Amino acid sequence: MPDGNLPLTDTHISLAHGNGGRFMRELIEAIFRRHLGAPDGERPLDTDADAVRLPDLDGPVYTTVDGFAVHPIEFPGGDIGSLAVHGTVNDLSVAGAIPRYLTLSAFLEEGLDVEVLDRVVASLARAADAAGVRVVAGDTKVVPRGHGGGIYFSVAGIGVGDPGLALGMDRIRPGDAILVSGPVGDHGTAVMLAREAFGLHGDVRSDCASVFPLAQTLSGINGIRFLRDPTRGGLATVMHEIARATGLRVELEEGAIPVNDAVRSVCEILGYDPLYLACEGRCVAVVAGEIAAHALARWQDLDEGRHAALIGHVGAGRAEVILNTPIGGQRRLEELEDDPLPRIC
Amino acid sequence: MPDGNLPLTDTHISLAHGNGGRFMRELIEAIFRRHLGAPDGERPLDTDADAVRLPDLDGPVYTTVDGFAVHPIEFPGGDIGSLAVHGTVNDLSVAGAIPRYLTLSAFLEEGLDVEVLDRVVASLARAADAAGVRVVAGDTKVVPRGHGGGIYFSVAGIGVGDPGLALGMDRIRPGDAILVSGPVGDHGTAVMLAREAFGLHGDVRSDCASVFPLAQTLSGINGIRFLRDPTRGGLATVMHEIARATGLRVELEEGAIPVNDAVRSVCEILGYDPLYLACEGRCVAVVAGEIAAHALARWQDLDEGRHAALIGHVGAGRAEVILNTPIGGQRRLEELEDDPLPRIC
């Protein structure tokens, strides 16, 4: 059924859509079941069940949860629906798990345009299909006008451990190399520009995507220590997490870190540092120095990683994050303090 | 560490508590890790992990998710923290699963009093302990002032199927009996009174509790067809779900349905019907007629079920919900339409 032909008479969300009665049932059928509960079983959401039994899982069970409050709800390169799938899929992927099932909790604000909800749930369903995960359970709450941000989603994920990826911060050693799978800061910049609050326009698109292919291609390689997706707080924050957890020095080569020209320009105008801006489809890997070139080549063979780069290494000094500049200088990258960009994810 | 001696200098939530940097790390350590990540492993939340590996699960895996937006955040008999645990534990329990693990996603509004957050997360931790479940993963987002309701929680749950409880609406047959585990409408009434919007005061407490003991005591009895907790939309909405799914007639005996006197009084004054008001610690069971007395006795042996009652039966007529009144009349219970009480759970 085309999106412009929504099987619901209401055009906007009202409090009655959250009360457990007829309006709520009709909303759930018209939007959530229509997109996520296709009868062929490929989209198995059962909107009548309290809890659902999953098919047997062929390995150790992993779980995670992520909340999504991005504003605006739709932005170049994605929307809160695709972002919610990718954010949760990515948390499972970087932990060494194969994403399988999602649950979806929605907080809708009274007055929300039903067509917007329809578009983002359709987008969520497409992103789930593409990432190979299924939405198996859901819940909808409606909050009064002025008590919400249009749409908030929480997505929990269940996956199965990949025996070829044994990962952990505690595996990181001095001499390890640091890779990033592509340019940083695109998502944060795209969302910022989409707010039209800065009088700037640009063609920056969010990098919002699943990083599972990036994790999967490293599976089975001996010496893959740790993976993480640099979301809130950006690349710099992941580096601080590594330095703090390991007690080791992290050194980045500024000139090696990929940043798109458009992102760099916007950041220069507005005074942001792209190293602190969120990505939603990039992956950082810490790998043993001797397999760094091999792992990098694996990434560069994928569409998702064709601009991957080796950007630094872990050293034996005290826990701090150092940026080596192209002209031979060094500066300390501080931990992020103030939030320049609320509701970025 | 006692509450009131909070290891955090900030007294209110700011946008920086959601940015991925130092403030967010300190908030998570001071509140979520302090209450949910105790080092003895009884409260195993790992706030540094992207996703966590669960211990091996000894049976088929069940999952569910529920969102919580109750207002006010604290009310007689509970708060959004205990409610969030019970709501999700109950969804697993009535599906025939043994609740094991929870994930917690929090949306906090800028300006929220940190002591309120501390109290409800402490309450959530106690409720999880009491229900025998562990919070294994979490996420926090901060939304700007005016874009939230103080605190919203989403809690996903993972449980293991109880082989002694094979349940489903499709098992319901004409002649089955309908039980309820205790008085209905307490939660809805307590939250309504806590809003002080009606100029009424009363000593109604929410029934917010785990229904797992009620489900567990029926395990292994042949003829338990279906369980559900009557939350949003109340008892009447569960009856409509049964009538619609089975195509059968549901008959309730009005005089047999337990309703607390205080709830009845408030409903009379305000014009509400307690059959449509939310419970958060009651359970409805549909059971074969011949084991109804046995199942009822099992419930009445428990603290949680000492006011349990047999309130009706499933008949062979067309799908509708009929209330037999004490004076011999009949009236149709309609499906809930308008929402009298937003943000009730």
mmCIF file of C-alpha atoms in Angstrom, chain B residues 11 51 55 74 98 159-160 163 165 182 191 196 210 218 223 229 275 277 281 290 314 340:
data_model
loop_
_atom_site.group_PDB
_atom_site.id
_atom_site.type_symbol
_atom_site.label_atom_id
_atom_site.label_comp_id
_atom_site.label_asym_id
_atom_site.label_seq_id
_atom_site.Cartn_x
_atom_site.Cartn_y
_atom_site.Cartn_z
ATOM 1 C CA THR B 11 21.819 19.219 41.231
ATOM 2 C CA ALA B 51 26.380 -4.728 24.177
ATOM 3 C CA PRO B 55 24.894 -16.029 30.766
ATOM 4 C CA GLU B 74 6.356 9.302 41.989
ATOM 5 C CA ILE B 98 10.417 -16.564 33.534
ATOM 6 C CA GLY B 159 13.083 -14.329 29.773
ATOM 7 C CA VAL B 160 13.043 -18.065 29.378
ATOM 8 C CA PRO B 163 7.500 -25.421 29.946
ATOM 9 C CA LEU B 165 2.782 -22.696 30.889
ATOM 10 C CA GLY B 182 -7.395 -8.770 42.868
ATOM 11 C CA VAL B 191 -1.989 8.192 39.749
ATOM 12 C CA GLU B 196 -3.944 16.828 42.536
ATOM 13 C CA SER B 210 5.219 -8.259 39.815
ATOM 14 C CA LEU B 218 -0.410 -21.898 37.812
ATOM 15 C CA GLY B 223 -6.197 -26.135 31.359
ATOM 16 C CA ASP B 229 -2.196 -8.063 32.969
ATOM 17 C CA LEU B 275 -13.277 -1.489 34.644
ATOM 18 C CA LEU B 277 -8.741 1.999 34.648
ATOM 19 C CA GLY B 281 -0.009 -5.660 39.500
ATOM 20 C CA GLU B 290 -13.335 -27.670 35.401
ATOM 21 C CA VAL B 314 -16.459 -17.306 27.820
ATOM 22 C CA PRO B 340 -9.490 10.118 30.163
#
